PDB file of C-alpha atoms in Angstrom:
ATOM      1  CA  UNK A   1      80.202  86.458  94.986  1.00  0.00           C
ATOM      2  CA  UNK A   2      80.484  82.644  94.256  1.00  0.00           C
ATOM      3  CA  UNK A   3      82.834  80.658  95.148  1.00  0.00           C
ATOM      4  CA  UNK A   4      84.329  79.619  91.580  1.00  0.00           C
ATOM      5  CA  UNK A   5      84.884  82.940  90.993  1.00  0.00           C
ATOM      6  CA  UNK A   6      87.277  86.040  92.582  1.00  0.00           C
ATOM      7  CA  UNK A   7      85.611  89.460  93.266  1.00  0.00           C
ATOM      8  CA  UNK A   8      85.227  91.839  90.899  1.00  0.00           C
ATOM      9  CA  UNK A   9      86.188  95.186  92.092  1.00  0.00           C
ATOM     10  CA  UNK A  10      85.652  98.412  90.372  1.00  0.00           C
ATOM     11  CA  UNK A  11      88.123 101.158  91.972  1.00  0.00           C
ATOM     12  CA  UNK A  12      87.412 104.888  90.576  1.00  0.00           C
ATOM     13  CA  UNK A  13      88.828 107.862  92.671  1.00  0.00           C
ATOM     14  CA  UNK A  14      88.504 112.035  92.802  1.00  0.00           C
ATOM     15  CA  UNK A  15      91.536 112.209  91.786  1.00  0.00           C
ATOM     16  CA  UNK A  16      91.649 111.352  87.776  1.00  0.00           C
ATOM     17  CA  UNK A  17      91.904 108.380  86.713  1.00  0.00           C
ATOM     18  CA  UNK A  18      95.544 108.948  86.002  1.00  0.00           C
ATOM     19  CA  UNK A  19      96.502 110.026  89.577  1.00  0.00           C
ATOM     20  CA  UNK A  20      99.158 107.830  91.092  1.00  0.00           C
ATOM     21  CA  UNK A  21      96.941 106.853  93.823  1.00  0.00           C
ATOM     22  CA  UNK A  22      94.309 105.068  91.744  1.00  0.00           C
ATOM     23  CA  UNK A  23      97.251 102.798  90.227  1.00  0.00           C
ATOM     24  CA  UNK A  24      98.594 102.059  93.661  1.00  0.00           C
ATOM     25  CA  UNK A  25      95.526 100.921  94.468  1.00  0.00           C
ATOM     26  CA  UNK A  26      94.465  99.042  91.291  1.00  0.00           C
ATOM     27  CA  UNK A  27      97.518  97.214  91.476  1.00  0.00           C
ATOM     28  CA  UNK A  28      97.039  96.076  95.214  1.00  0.00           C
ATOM     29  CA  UNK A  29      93.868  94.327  94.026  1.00  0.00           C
ATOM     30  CA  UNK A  30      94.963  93.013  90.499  1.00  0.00           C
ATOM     31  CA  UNK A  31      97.940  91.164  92.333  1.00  0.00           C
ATOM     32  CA  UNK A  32      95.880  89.477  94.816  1.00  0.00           C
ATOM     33  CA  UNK A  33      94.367  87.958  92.338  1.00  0.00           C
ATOM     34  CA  UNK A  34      90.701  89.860  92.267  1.00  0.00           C
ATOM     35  CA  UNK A  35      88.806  90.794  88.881  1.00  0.00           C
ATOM     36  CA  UNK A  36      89.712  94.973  88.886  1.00  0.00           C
ATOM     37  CA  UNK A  37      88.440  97.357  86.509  1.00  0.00           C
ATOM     38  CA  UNK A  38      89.233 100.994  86.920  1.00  0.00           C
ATOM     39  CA  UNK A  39      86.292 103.632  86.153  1.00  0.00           C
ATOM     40  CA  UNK A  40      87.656 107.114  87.433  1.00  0.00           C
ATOM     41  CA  UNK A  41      87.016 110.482  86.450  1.00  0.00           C
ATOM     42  CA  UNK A  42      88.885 112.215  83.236  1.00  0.00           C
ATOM     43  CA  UNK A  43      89.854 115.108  85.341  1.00  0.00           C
ATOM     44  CA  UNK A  44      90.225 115.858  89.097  1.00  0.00           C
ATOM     45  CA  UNK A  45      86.701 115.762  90.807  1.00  0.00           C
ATOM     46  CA  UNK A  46      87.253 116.629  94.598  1.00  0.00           C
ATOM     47  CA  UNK A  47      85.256 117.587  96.991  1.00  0.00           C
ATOM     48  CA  UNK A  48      82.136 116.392  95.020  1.00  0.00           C
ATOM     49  CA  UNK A  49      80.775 114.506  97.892  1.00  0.00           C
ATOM     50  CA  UNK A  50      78.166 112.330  96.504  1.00  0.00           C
ATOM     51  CA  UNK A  51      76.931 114.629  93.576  1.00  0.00           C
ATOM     52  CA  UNK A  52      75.849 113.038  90.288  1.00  0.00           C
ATOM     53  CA  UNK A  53      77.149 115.511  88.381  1.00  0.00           C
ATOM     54  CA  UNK A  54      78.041 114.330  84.116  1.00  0.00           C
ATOM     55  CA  UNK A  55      79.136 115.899  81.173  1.00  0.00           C
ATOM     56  CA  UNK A  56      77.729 114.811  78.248  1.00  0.00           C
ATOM     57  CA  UNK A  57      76.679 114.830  74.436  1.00  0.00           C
ATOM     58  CA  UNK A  58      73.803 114.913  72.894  1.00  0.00           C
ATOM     59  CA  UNK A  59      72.419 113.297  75.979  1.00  0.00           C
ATOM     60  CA  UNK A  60      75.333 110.663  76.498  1.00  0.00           C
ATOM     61  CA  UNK A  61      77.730 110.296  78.978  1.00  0.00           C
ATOM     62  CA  UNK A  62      80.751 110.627  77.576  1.00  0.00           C
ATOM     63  CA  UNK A  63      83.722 107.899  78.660  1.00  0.00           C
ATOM     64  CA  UNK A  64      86.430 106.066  77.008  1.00  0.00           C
ATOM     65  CA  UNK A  65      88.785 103.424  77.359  1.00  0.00           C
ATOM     66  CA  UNK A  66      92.492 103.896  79.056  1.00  0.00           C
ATOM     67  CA  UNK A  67      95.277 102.557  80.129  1.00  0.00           C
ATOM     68  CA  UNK A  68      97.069 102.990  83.377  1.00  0.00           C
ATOM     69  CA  UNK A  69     101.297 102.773  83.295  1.00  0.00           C
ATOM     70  CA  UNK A  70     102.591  99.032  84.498  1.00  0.00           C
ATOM     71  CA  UNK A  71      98.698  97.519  84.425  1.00  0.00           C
ATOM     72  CA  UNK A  72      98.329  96.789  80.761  1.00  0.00           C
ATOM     73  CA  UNK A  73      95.782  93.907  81.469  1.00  0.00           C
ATOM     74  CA  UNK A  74      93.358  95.862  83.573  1.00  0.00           C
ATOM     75  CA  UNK A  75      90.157  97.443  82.496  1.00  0.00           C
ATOM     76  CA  UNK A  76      90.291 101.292  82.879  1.00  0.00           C
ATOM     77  CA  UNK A  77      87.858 103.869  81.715  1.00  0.00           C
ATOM     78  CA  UNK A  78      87.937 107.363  81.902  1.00  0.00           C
ATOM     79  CA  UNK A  79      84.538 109.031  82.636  1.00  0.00           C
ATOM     80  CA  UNK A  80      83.293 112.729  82.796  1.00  0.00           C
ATOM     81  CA  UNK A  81      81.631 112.036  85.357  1.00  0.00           C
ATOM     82  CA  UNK A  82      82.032 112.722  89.361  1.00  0.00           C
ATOM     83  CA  UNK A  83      82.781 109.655  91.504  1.00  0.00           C
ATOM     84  CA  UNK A  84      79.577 109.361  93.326  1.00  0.00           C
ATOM     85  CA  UNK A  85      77.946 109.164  89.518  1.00  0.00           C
ATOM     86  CA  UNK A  86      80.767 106.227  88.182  1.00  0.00           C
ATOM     87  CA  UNK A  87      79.529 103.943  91.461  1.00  0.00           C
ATOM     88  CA  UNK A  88      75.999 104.301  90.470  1.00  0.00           C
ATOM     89  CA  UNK A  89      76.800 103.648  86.790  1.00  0.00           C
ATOM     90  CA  UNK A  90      79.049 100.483  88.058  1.00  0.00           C
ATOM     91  CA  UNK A  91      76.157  99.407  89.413  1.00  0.00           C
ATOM     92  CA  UNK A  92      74.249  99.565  86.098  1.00  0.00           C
ATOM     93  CA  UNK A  93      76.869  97.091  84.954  1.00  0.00           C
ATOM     94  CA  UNK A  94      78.057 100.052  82.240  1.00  0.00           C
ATOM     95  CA  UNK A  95      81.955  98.735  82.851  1.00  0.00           C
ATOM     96  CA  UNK A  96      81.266  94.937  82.705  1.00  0.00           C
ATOM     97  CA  UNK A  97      79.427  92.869  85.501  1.00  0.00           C
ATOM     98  CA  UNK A  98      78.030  94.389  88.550  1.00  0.00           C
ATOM     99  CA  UNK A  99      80.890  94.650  91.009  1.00  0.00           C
ATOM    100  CA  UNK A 100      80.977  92.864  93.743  1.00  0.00           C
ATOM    101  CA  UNK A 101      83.431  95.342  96.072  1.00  0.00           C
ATOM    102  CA  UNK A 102      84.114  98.990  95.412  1.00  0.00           C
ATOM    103  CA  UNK A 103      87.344 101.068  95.877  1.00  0.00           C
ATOM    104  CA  UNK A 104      87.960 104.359  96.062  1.00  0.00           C
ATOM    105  CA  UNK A 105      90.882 106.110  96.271  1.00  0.00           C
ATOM    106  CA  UNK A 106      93.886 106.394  96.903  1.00  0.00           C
ATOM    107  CA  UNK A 107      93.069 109.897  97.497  1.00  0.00           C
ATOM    108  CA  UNK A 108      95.722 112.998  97.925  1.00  0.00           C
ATOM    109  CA  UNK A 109      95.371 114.306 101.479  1.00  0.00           C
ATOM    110  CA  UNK A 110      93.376 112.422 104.447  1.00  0.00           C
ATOM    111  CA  UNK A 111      89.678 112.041 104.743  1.00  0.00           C
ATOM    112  CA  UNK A 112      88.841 112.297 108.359  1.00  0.00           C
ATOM    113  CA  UNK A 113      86.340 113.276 110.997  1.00  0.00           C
ATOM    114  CA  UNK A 114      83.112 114.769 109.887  1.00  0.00           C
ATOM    115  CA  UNK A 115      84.326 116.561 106.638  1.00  0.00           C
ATOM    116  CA  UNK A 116      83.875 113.045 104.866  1.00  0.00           C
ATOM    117  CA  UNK A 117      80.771 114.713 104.102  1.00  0.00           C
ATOM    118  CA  UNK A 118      82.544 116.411 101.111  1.00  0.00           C
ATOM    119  CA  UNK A 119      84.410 114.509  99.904  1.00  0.00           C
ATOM    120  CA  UNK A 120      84.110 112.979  96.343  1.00  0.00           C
ATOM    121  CA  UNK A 121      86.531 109.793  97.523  1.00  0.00           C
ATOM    122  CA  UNK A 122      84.080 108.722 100.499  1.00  0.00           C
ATOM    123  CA  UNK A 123      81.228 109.907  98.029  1.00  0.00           C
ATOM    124  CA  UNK A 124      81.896 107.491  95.555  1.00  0.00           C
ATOM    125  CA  UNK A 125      81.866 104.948  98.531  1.00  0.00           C
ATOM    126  CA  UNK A 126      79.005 105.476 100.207  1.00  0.00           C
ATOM    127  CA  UNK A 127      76.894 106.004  97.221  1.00  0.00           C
ATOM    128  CA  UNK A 128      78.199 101.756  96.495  1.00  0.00           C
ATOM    129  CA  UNK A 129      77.435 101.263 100.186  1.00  0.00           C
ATOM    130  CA  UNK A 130      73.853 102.729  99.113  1.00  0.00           C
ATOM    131  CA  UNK A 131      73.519 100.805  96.168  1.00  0.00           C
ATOM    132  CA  UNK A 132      74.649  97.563  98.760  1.00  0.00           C
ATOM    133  CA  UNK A 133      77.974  96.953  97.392  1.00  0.00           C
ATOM    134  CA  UNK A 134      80.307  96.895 100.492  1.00  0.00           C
ATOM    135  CA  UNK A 135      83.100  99.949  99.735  1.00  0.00           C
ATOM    136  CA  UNK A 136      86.261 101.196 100.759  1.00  0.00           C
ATOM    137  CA  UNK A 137      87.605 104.654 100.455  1.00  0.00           C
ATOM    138  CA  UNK A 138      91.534 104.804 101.377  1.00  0.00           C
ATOM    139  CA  UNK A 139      93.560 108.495 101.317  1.00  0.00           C
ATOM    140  CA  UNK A 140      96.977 108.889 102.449  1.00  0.00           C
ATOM    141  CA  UNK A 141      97.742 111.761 104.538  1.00  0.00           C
ATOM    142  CA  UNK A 142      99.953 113.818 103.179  1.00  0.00           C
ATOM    143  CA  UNK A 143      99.268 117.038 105.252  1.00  0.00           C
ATOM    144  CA  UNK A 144     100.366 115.896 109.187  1.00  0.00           C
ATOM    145  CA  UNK A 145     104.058 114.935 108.393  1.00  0.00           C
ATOM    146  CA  UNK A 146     104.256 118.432 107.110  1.00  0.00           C
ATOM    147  CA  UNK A 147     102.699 120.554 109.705  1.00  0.00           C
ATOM    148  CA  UNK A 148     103.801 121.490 112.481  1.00  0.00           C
ATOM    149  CA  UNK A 149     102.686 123.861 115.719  1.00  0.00           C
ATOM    150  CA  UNK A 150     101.701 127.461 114.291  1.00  0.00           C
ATOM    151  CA  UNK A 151     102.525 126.135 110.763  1.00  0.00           C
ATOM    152  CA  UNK A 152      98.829 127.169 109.340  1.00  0.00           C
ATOM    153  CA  UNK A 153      98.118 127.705 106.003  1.00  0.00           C
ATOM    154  CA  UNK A 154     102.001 127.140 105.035  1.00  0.00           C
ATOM    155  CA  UNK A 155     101.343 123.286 105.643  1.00  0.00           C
ATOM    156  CA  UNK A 156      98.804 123.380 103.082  1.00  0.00           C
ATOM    157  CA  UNK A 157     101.195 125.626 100.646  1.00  0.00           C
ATOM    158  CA  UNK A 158     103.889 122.086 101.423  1.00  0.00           C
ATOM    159  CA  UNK A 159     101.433 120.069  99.407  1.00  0.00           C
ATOM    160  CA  UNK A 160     101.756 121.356  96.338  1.00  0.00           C
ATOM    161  CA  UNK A 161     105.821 121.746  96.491  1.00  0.00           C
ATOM    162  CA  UNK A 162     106.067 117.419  96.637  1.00  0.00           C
ATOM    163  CA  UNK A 163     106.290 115.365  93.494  1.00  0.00           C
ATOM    164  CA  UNK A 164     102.848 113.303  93.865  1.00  0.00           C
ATOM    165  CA  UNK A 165     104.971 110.284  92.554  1.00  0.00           C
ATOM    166  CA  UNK A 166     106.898 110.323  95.125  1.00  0.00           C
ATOM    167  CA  UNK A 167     104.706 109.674  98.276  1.00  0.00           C
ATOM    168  CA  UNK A 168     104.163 106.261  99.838  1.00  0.00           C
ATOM    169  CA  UNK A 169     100.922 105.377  98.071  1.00  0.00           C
ATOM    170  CA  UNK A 170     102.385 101.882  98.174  1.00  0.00           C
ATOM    171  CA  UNK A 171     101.864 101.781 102.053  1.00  0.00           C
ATOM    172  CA  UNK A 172      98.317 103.107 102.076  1.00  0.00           C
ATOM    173  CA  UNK A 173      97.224 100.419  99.306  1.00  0.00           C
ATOM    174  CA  UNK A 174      98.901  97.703 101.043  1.00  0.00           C
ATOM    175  CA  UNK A 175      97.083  98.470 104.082  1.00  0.00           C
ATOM    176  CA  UNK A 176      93.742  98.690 101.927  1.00  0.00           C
ATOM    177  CA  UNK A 177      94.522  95.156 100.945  1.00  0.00           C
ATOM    178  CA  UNK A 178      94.594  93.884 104.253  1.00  0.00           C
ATOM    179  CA  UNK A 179      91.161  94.794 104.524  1.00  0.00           C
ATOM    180  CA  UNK A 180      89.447  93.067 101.148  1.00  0.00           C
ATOM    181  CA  UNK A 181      89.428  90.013 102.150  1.00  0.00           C
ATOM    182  CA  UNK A 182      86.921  90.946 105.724  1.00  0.00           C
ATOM    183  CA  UNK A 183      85.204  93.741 103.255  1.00  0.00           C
ATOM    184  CA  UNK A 184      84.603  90.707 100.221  1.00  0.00           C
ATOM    185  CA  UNK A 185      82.305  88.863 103.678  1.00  0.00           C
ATOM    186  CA  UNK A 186      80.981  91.674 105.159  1.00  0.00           C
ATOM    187  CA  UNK A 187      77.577  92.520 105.238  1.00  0.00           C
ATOM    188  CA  UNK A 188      75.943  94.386 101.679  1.00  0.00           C
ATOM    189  CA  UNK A 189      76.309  98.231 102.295  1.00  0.00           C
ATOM    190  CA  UNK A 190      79.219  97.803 104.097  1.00  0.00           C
ATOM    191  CA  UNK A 191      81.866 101.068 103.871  1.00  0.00           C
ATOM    192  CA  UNK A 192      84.859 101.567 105.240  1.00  0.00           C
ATOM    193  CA  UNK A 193      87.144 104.632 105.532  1.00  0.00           C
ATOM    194  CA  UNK A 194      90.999 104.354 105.247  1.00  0.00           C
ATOM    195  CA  UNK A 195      93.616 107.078 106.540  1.00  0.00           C
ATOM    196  CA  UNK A 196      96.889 106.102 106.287  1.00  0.00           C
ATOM    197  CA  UNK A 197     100.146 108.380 107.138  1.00  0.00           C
ATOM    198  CA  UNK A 198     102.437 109.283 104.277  1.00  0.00           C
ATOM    199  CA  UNK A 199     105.138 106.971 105.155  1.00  0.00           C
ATOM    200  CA  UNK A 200     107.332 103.646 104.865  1.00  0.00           C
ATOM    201  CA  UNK A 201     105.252 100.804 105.449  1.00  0.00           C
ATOM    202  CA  UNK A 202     107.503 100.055 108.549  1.00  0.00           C
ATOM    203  CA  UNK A 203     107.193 103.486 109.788  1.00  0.00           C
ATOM    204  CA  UNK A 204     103.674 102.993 109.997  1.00  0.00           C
ATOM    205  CA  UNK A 205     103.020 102.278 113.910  1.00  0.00           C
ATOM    206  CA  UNK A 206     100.218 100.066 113.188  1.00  0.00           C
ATOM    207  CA  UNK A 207      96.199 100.122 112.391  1.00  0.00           C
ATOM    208  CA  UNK A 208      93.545 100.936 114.683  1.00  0.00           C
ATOM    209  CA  UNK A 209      89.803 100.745 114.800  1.00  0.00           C
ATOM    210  CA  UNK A 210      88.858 104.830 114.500  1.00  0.00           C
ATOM    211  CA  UNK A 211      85.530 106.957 115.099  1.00  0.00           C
ATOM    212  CA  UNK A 212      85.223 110.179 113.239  1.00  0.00           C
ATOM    213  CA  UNK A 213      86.705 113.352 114.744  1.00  0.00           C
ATOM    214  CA  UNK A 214      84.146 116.067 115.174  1.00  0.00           C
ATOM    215  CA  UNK A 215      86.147 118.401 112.493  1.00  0.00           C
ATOM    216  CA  UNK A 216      88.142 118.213 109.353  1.00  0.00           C
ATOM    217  CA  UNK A 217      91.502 117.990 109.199  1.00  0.00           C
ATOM    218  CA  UNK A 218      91.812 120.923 107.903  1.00  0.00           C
ATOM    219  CA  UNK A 219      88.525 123.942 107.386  1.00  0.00           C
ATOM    220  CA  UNK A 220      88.021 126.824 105.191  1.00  0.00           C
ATOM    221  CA  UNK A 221      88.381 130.773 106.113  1.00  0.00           C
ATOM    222  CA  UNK A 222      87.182 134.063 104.636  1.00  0.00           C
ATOM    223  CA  UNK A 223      91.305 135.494 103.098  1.00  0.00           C
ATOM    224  CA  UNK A 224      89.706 138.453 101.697  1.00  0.00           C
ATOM    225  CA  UNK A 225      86.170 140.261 101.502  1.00  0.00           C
ATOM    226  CA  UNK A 226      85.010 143.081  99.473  1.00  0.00           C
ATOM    227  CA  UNK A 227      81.883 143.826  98.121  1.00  0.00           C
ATOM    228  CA  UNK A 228      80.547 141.433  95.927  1.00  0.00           C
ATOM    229  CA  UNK A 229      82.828 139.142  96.674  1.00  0.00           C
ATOM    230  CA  UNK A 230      85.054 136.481  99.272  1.00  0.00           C
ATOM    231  CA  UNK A 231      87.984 134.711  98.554  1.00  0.00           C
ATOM    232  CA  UNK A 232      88.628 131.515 100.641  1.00  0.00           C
ATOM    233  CA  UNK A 233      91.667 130.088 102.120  1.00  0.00           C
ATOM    234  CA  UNK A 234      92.414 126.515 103.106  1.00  0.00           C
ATOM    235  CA  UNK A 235      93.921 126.014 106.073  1.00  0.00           C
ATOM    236  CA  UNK A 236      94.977 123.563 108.761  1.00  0.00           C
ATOM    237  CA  UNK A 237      92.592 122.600 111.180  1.00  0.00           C
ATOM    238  CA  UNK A 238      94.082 124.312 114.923  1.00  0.00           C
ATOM    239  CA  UNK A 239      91.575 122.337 117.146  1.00  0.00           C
ATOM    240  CA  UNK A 240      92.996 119.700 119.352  1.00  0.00           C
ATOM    241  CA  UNK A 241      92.620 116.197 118.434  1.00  0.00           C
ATOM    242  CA  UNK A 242      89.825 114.045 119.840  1.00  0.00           C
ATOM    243  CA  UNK A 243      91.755 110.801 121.084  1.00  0.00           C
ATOM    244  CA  UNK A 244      90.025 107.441 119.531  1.00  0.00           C
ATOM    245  CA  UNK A 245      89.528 109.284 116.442  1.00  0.00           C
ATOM    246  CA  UNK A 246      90.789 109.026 112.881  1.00  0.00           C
ATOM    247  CA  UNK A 247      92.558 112.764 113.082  1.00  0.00           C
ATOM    248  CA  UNK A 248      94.364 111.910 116.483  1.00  0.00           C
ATOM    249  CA  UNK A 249      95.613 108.342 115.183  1.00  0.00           C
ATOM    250  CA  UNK A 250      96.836 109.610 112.441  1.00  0.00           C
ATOM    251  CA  UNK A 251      98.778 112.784 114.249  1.00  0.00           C
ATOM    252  CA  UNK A 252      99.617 109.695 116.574  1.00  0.00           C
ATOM    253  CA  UNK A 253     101.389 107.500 113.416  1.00  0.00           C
ATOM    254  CA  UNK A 254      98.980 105.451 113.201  1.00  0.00           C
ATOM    255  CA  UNK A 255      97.070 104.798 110.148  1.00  0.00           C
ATOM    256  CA  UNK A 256      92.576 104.705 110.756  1.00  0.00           C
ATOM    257  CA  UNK A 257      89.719 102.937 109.628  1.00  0.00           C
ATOM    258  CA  UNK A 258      86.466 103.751 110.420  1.00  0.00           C
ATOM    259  CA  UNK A 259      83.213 101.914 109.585  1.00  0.00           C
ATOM    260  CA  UNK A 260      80.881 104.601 108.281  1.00  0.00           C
ATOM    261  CA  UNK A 261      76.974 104.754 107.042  1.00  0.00           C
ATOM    262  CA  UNK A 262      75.673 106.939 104.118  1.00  0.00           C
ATOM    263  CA  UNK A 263      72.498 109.173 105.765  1.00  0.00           C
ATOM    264  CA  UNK A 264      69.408 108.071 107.170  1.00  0.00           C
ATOM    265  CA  UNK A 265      66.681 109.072 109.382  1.00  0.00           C
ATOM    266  CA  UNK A 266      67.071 110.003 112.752  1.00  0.00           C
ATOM    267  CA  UNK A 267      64.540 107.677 114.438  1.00  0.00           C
ATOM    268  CA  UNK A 268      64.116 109.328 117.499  1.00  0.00           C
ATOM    269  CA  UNK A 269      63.229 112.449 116.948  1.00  0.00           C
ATOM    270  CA  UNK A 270      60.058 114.042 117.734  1.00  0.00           C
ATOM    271  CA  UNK A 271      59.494 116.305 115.298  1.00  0.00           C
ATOM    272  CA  UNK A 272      55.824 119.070 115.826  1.00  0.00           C
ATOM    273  CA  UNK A 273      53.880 116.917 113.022  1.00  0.00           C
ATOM    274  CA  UNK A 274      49.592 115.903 113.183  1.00  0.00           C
ATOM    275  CA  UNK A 275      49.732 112.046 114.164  1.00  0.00           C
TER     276      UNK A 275
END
């Protein structure tokens, strides 16, 4: 980044690049002024993690220009591609100049605690991160208003009954904003995970500094089993919440960032090798 210049941020999602998350957050940047494009998936690409995963033709990757509702001037491509695979190819400089931040997000449901590990929001991140563009994958959390004690699966069956449009994706990106203009000077690699209550902005009680709870917010269990076959169910994560983490700020009101690292060796470890 120089100084004669803003940032240029490329913010992609898992959500398609027509989800009204993605906009939120597209629009959070463009009207502070920063250089956004928008390179997103054509169709929903969740829980990809940080596969590089492509459809394409005759050996291309296939992607073509857009245009998101109420950002005619901004940049958007949509890519069959999974999010992980858009960073990498932002990196390439395949949607204009290399960026010099990377959003991700805003993503349909929280990404918290160790189940980051699948997600294709925090995949796209990290894989920037890797490449030593600083990230930042936000998600509004649009399961914990809606659960309650015993509630189980039937706060996951909730989701699906709410108009997407609807939700406060406004409060999440203005919260992501907050956090560009630390991100634009922090150090290369840098990522950053957003959780952010589905709420009013002034219902929000505040930000906090988060680790990552030892579980997801919510896990997967066998339904059904027969032979030759299991059907899954998704359902709300019963184990209490860790305090300090992202999952118990967030049951707390609170929205969570956490700063986060892609993987790397474990360095001491001594492993049964010849030296």
């Amino acid at each position: 980044m120089t100084a004669d210049r803003p940032p240029r941020v490329l913010v992609t999602n898992d959500d398609g690049v027509h989800a009204p998350g993605i906009r939120a957050l597209a629009r959070a940047a463009y009207e502070r002024g920063l250089d956004v494009v928008v390179a997103a998936p054509r169709h929903e690409a969740s829980g990809m993690s940080a596969a590089l995963s492509a459809v394409t033709e005759d050996g291309r990757l296939v992607f073509g220009e857009t245009e998101l509702d109420g950002l005619p001037d901004v940049p958007a491509y949509a890519v069959a591609a999974s999010p992980a695979y858009i960073a990498v190819l932002a990196g390439l400089g395949v949607f204009g100049p290399v960026p010099d931040l990377l959003l991700s997000g805003i993503n349909r449901g929280a990404n918290a605690g160790h189940a980051v590990l699948h997600s294709g929001t925090v995949g796209a991140a990290l894989t920037a991160g890797n490449n030593g563009i600083p990230a930042l994958a936000v998600s509004l959390d649009v399961l914990t208003p809606a659960a309650s004690a015993g509630s189980g699966g039937a706060a996951i069956a909730v989701l699906d009954s709410v108009d997407d449009e609807s939700r406060h994706w406004a409060t999440a990106a203005e919260l992501a904003a907050t956090l560009l203009p630390w991100l634009a000077e922090a150090d290369p690699g840098t990522v950053l995970n957003l959780n952010v209550p589905d709420l009013p902005a002034d219902q929000v009680a505040g930000l906090r500094q988060a680790t990552l709870a030892p579980f997801g917010q919510v896990q997967v269990s066998v339904a059904e089993r027969g032979e030759g076959f299991v059907r899954t169910a998704v359902e709300e994560n019963a184990v209490r919440a860790v305090p300090g983490t992202d999952i118990a700020w967030l049951a707390d009101g609170y929205a969570a960032v956490t700063a986060i690292r892609a993987l790397g060796h474990l360095p001491d470890v001594e492993l049964p090798v010849d030296r």
